[in-house]
Tab-separated table of C-alpha atoms and ligand atoms in Angstrom:
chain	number	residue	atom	x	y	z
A	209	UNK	CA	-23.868	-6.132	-14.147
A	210	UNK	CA	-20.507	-6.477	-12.811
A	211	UNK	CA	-16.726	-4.322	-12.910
A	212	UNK	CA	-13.682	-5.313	-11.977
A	213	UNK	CA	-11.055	-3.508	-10.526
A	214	UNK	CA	-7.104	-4.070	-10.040
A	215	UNK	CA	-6.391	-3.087	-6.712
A	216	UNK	CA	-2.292	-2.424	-6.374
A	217	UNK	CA	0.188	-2.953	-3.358
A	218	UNK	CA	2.020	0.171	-2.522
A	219	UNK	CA	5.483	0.793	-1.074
A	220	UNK	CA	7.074	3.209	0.627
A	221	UNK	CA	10.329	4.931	-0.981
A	222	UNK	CA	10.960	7.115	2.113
A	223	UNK	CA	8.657	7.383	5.278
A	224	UNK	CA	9.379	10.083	7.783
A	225	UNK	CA	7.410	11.449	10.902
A	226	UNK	CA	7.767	14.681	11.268
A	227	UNK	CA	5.835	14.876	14.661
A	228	UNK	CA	3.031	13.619	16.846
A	229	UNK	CA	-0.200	15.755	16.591
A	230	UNK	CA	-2.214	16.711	20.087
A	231	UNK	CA	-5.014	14.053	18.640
A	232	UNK	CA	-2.442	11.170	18.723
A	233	UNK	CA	-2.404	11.111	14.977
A	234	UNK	CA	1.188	11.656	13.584
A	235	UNK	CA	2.507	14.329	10.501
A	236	UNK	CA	3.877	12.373	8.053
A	237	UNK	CA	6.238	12.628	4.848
A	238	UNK	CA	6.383	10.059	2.700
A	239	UNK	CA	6.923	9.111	-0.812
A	240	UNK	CA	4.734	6.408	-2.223
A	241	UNK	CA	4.710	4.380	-5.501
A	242	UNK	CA	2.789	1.374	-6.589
A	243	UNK	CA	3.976	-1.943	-7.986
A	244	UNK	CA	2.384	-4.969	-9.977
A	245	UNK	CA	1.301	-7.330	-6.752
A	246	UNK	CA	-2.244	-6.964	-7.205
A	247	UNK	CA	-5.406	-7.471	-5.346
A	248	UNK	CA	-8.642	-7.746	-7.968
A	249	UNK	CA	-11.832	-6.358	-6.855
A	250	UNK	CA	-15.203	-8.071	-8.629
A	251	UNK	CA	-18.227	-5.780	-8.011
A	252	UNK	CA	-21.740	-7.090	-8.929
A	253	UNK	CA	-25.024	-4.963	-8.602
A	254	UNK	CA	-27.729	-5.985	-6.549
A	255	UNK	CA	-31.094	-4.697	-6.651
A	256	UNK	CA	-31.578	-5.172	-2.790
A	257	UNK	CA	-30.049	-2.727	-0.806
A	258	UNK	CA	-27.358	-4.579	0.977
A	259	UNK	CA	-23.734	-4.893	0.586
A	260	UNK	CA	-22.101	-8.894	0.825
A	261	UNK	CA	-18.460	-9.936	0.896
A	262	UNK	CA	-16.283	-12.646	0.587
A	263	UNK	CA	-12.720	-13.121	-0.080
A	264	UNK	CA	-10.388	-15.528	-1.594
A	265	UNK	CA	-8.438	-15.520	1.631
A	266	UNK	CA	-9.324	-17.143	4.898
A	267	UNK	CA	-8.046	-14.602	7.663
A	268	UNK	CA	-9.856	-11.152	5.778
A	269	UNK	CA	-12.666	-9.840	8.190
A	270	UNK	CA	-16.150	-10.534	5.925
A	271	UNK	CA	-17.872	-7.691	7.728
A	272	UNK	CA	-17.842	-4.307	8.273
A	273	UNK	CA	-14.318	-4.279	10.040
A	274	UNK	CA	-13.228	-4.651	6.090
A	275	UNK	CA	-12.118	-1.592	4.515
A	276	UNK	CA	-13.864	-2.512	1.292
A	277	UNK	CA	-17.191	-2.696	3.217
A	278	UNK	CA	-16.723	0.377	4.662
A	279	UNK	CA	-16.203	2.187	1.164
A	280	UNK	CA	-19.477	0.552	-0.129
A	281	UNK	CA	-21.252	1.489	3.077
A	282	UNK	CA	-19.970	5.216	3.014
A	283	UNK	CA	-21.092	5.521	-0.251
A	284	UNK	CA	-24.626	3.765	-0.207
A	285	UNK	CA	-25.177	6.275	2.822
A	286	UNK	CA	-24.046	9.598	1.468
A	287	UNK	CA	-25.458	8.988	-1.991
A	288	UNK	CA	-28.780	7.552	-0.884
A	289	UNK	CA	-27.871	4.643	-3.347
A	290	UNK	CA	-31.212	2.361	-3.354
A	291	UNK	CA	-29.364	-0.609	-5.044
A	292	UNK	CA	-26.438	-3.146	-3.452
A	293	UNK	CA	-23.283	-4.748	-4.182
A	294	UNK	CA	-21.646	-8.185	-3.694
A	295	UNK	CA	-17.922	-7.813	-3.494
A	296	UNK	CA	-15.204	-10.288	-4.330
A	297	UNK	CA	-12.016	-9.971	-3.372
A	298	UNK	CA	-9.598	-11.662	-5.094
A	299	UNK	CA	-6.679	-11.323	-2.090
A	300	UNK	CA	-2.765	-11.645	-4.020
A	301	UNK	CA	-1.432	-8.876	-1.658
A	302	UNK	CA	-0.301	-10.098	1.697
A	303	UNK	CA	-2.439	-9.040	4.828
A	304	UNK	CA	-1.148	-6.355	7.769
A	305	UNK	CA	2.402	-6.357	5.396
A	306	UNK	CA	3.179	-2.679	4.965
A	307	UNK	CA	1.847	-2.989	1.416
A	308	UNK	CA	-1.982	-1.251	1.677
A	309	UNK	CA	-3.767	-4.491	0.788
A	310	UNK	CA	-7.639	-3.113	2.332
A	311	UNK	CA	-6.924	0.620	1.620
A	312	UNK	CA	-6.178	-0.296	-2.006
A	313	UNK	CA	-9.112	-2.674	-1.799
A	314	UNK	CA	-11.094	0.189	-0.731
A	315	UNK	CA	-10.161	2.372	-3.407
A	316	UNK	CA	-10.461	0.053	-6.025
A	317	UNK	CA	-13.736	-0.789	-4.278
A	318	UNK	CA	-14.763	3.460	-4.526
A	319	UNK	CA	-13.645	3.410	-8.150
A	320	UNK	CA	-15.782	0.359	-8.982
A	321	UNK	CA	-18.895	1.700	-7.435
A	322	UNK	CA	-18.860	5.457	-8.691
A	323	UNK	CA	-19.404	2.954	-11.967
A	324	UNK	CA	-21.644	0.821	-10.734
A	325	UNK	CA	-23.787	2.762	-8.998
A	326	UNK	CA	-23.495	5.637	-11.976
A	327	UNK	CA	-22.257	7.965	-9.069
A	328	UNK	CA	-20.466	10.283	-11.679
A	329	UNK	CA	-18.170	11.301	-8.814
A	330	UNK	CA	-14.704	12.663	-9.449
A	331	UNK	CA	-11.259	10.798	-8.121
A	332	UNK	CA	-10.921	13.822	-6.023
A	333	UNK	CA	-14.075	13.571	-4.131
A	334	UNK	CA	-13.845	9.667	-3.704
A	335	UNK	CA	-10.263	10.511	-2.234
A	336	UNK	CA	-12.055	12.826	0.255
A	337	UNK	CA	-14.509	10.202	0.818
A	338	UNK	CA	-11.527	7.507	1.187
A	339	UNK	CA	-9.588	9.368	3.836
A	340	UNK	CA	-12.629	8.876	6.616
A	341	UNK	CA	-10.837	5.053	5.826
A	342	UNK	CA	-7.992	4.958	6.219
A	343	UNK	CA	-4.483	7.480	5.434
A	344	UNK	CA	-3.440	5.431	2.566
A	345	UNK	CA	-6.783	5.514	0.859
A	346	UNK	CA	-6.646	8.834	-1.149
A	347	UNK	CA	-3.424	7.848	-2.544
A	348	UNK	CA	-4.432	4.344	-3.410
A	349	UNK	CA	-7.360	6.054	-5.283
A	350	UNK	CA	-4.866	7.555	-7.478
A	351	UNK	CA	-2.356	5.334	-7.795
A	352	UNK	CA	0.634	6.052	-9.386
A	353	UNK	CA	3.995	7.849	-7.211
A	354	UNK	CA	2.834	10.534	-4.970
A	355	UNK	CA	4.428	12.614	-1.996
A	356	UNK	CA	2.203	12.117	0.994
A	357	UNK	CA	1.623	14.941	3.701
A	358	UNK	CA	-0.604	15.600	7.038
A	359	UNK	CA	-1.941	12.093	7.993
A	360	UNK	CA	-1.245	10.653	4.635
A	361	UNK	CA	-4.262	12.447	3.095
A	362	UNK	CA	-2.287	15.940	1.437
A	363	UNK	CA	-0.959	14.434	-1.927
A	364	UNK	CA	1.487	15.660	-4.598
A	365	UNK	CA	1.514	13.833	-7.323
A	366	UNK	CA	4.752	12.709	-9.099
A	367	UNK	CA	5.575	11.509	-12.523
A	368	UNK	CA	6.709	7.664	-12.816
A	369	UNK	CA	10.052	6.578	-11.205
A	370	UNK	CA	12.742	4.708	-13.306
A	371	UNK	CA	11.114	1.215	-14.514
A	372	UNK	CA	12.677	-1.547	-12.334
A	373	UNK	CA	12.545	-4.768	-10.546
A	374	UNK	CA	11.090	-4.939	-6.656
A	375	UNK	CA	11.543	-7.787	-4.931
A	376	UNK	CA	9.204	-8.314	-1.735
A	377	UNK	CA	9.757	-10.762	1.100
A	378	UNK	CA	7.257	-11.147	3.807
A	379	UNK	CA	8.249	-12.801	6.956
A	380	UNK	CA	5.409	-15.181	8.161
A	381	UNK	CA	4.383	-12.371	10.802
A	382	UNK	CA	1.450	-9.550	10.588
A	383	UNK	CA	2.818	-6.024	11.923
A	384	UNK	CA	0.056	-3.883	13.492
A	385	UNK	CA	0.226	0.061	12.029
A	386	UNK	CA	-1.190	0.937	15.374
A	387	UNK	CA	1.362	-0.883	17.401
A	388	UNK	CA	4.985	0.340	15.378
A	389	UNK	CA	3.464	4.370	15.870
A	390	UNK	CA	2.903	3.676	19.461
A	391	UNK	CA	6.547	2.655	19.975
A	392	UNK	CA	7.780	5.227	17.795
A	393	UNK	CA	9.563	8.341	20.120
A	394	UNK	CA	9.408	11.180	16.965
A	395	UNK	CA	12.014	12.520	19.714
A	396	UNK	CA	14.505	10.176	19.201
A	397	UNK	CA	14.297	9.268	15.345
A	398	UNK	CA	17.807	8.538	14.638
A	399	UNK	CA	17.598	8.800	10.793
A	400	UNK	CA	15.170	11.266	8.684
A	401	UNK	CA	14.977	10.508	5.005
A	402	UNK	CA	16.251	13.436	2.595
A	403	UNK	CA	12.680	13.303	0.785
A	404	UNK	CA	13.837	16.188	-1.811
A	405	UNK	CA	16.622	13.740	-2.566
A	406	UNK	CA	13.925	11.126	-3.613
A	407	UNK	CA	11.978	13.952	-5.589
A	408	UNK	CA	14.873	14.901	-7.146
A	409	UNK	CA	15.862	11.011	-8.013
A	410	UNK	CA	11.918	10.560	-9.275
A	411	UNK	CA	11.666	13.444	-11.207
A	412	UNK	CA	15.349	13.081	-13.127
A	413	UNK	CA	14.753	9.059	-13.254
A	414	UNK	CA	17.638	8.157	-11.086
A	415	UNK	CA	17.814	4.870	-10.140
A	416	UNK	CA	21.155	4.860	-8.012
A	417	UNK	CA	19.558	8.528	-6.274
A	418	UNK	CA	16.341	6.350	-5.632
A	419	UNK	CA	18.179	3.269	-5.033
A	420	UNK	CA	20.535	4.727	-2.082
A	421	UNK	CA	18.080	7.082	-0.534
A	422	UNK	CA	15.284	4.683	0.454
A	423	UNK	CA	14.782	5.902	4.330
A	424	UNK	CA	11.748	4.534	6.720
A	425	UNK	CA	11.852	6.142	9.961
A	426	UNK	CA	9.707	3.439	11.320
A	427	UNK	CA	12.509	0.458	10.308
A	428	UNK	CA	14.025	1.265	13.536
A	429	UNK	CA	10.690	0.339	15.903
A	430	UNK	CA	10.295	-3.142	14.204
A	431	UNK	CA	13.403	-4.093	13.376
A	432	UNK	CA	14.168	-3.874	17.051
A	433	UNK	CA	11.242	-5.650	17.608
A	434	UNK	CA	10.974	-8.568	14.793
A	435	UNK	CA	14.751	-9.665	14.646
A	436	UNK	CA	12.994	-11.684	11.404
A	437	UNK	CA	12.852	-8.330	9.507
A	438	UNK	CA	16.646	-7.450	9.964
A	439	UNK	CA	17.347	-10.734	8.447
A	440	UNK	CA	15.477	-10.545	5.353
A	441	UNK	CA	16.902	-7.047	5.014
A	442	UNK	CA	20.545	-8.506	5.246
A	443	UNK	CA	19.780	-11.137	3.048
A	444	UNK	CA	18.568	-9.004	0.226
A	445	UNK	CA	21.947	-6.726	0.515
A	446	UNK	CA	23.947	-9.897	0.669
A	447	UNK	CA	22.066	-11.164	-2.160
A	448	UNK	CA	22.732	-8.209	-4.837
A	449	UNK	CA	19.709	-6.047	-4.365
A	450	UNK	CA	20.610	-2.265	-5.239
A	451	UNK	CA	18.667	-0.497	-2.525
A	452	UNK	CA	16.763	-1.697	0.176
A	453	UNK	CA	14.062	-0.797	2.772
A	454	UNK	CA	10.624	-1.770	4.796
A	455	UNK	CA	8.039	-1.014	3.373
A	456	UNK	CA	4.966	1.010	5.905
A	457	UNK	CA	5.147	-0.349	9.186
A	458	UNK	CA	6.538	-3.486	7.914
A	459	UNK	CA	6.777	-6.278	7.783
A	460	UNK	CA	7.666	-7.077	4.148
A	461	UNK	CA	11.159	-6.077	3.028
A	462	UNK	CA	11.573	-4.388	-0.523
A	463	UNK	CA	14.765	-4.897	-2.975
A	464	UNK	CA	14.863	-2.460	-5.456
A	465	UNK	CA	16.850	-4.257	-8.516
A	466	UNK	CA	18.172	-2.771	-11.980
A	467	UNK	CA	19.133	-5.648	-13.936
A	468	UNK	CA	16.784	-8.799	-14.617
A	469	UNK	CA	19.952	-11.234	-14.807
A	470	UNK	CA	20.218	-10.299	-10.716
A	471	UNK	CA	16.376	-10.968	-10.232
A	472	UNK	CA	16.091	-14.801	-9.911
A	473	UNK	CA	18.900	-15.076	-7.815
A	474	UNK	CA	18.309	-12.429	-4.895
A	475	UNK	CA	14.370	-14.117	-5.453
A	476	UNK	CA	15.814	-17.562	-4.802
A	477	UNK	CA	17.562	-16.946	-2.091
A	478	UNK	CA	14.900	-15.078	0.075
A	479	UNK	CA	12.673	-18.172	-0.904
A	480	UNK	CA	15.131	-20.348	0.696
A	481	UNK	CA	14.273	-18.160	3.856
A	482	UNK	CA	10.883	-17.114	3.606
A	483	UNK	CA	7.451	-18.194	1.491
A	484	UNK	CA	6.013	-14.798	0.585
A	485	UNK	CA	8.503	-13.776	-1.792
A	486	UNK	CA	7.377	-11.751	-4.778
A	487	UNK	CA	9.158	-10.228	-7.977
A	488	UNK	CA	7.362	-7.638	-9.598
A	489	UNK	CA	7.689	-4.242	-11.591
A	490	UNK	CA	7.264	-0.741	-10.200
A	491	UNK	CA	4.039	0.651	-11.635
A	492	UNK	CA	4.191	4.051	-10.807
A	493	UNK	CA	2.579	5.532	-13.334
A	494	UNK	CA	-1.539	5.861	-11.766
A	495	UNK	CA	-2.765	2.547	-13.406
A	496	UNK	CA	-6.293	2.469	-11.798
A	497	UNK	CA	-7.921	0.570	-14.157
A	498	UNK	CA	-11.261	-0.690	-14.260
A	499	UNK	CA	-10.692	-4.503	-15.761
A	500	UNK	CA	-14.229	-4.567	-17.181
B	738	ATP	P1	-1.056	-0.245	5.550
B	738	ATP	O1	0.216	-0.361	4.767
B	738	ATP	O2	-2.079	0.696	4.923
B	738	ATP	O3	-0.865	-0.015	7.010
B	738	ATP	P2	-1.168	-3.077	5.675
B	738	ATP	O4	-0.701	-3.613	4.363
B	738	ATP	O5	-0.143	-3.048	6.763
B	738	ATP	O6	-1.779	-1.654	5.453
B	738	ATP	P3	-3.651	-4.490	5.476
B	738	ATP	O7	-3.313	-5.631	4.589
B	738	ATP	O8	-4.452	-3.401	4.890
B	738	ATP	O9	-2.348	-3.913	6.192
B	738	ATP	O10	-4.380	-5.112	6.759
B	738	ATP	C1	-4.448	-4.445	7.997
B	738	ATP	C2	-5.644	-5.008	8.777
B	738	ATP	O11	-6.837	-4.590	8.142
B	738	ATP	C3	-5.663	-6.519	8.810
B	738	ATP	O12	-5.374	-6.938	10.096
B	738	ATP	C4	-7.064	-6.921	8.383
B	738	ATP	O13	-7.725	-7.654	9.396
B	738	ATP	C5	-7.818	-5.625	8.141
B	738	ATP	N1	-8.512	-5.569	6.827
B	738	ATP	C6	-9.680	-4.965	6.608
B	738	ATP	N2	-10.029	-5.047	5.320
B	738	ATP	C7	-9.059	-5.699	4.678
B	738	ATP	C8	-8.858	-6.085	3.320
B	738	ATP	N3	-9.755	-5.812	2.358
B	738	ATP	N4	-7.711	-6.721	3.013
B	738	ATP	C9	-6.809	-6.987	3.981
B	738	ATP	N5	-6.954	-6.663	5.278
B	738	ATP	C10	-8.068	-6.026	5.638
């Protein structure tokens, strides 16, 4: 018996710190949507008890340092689940990109499993179980747009934004999460999205709102730091995208684009600069499905 799930990127339309927490952990604010770059997670029973794991991508950890194996591993635990799993992921989202390639790998993997392991367990409770994971988890079990609280792990959930074009362009760098908070003084933050603003452009179906009120507190830590990342996000503007931003931590650099006659030619020019260059749709609407 096997499922398959689609496991979607995410991107940030605003990303704010609101302060650093005694434990080292930071408050966040951030508004988060997903888009049609897709990782596909193939889940196959196994009547041993043992979880296996290989992905279509060289550089993915195949071991418990991968967030998909931790999902299978918290469940098998808590549930007492007697059976196994051999997971396949097929990798399309790039790795340590700002784009929550494992945590929605992780989800999708939670999602699969309450199937395959007839767990009967509700999106809420595998979103509790996805936060000991990682902060994007819970809202990759969802999907969909969401505003994102606490650590990542309070969600409100939002209708659909206005249907449009995203372009993403990856430099050929991986950003560490760990790294950008570290050099991030909350103290200092020179720019704080207005994240009703966004609300207000999400919920009325704005695009120009969304488009010019895309805000990442964290741009300033690695675009100081990756002079690559300032490019791409000058290129893009030069280029004709409508509103711009980095995406997580970074690296990749989102164009958000209105009109499909501007798509090919803001995509051809980052692909003159850079090879991970993707045009896709915003999804936004909580398309967790289960393939099959
Ligand atoms: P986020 O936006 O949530 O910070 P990210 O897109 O920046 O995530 P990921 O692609 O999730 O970053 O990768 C971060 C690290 O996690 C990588 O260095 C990788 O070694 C590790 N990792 C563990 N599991 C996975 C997975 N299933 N897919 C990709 N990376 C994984």
């Amino acid at each position: 018996m096997r499922v398959s799930v689609k496991a979607p990127a995410k991107i940030n339309l605003t990303l704010d710190v609101l302060s650093k927490r005694p434990d080292g952990y930071h408050d966040v604010e951030m508004v988060m949507t997903t888009v049609d770059l897709a990782d596909r997670v193939d889940l196959t029973l196994l009547r041993s008890r043992e979880i296996l794991i290989d992905c279509s991508a060289s550089f993915v950890p195949l071991d418990q340092r991968n967030h998909a194996f931790k999902a299978a591993k918290l469940l098998m635990e808590r549930y007492s689940v007697d059976k196994g799993v051999h997971i396949y992921i097929d990798k399309h989202i790039p790795v340590a990109a700002g784009l929550a390639g494992g945590s929605s790998d992780a989800a999708a993997t939670l999602r699969g499993l309450n199937k395959l392991w007839n767990l009967g367990l509700t999106l809420d409770e595998l979103a509790t179980i996805g936060a000991e994971i990682g902060s994007d988890v819970p809202f990759c079990v969802y999907g969909g747009t969401a505003l994102a609280k606490g650590c990542g792990e309070k969600l409100t959930h939002l209708s659909s934004p206005t249907s449009c074009w995203v372009i993403l362009a990856k430099p050929p760098i991986g950003v560490s999460t760990a790294d950008v908070y570290g050099n991030l003084r909350v103290d200092q933050i020179k720019k704080h999205p207005n994240t009703e603003r966004m609300l207000d452009a999400i919920l009325s179906k704005n695009f120009s709102l969304m488009a010019n009120n895309l805000c990442n507190v964290l741009e300033e830590v690695t675009l100081t730091r990756y002079p690559q990342v300032m490019q791409i996000k000058e290129l893009m503007i030069q280029s004709g995208a409508d509103g711009v931003l980095m995406s997580g931590s970074g690296p990749t650099v989102f164009g958000l684009v209105q009109k499909e006659a501007k798509v090919h030619r803001i995509y051809n020019a980052l692909r003159g600069f850079v090879k991970d260059v993707y045009a896709v749709r915003i999804l936004g609407g909580g398309e967790t499905e289960i393939l099959d």
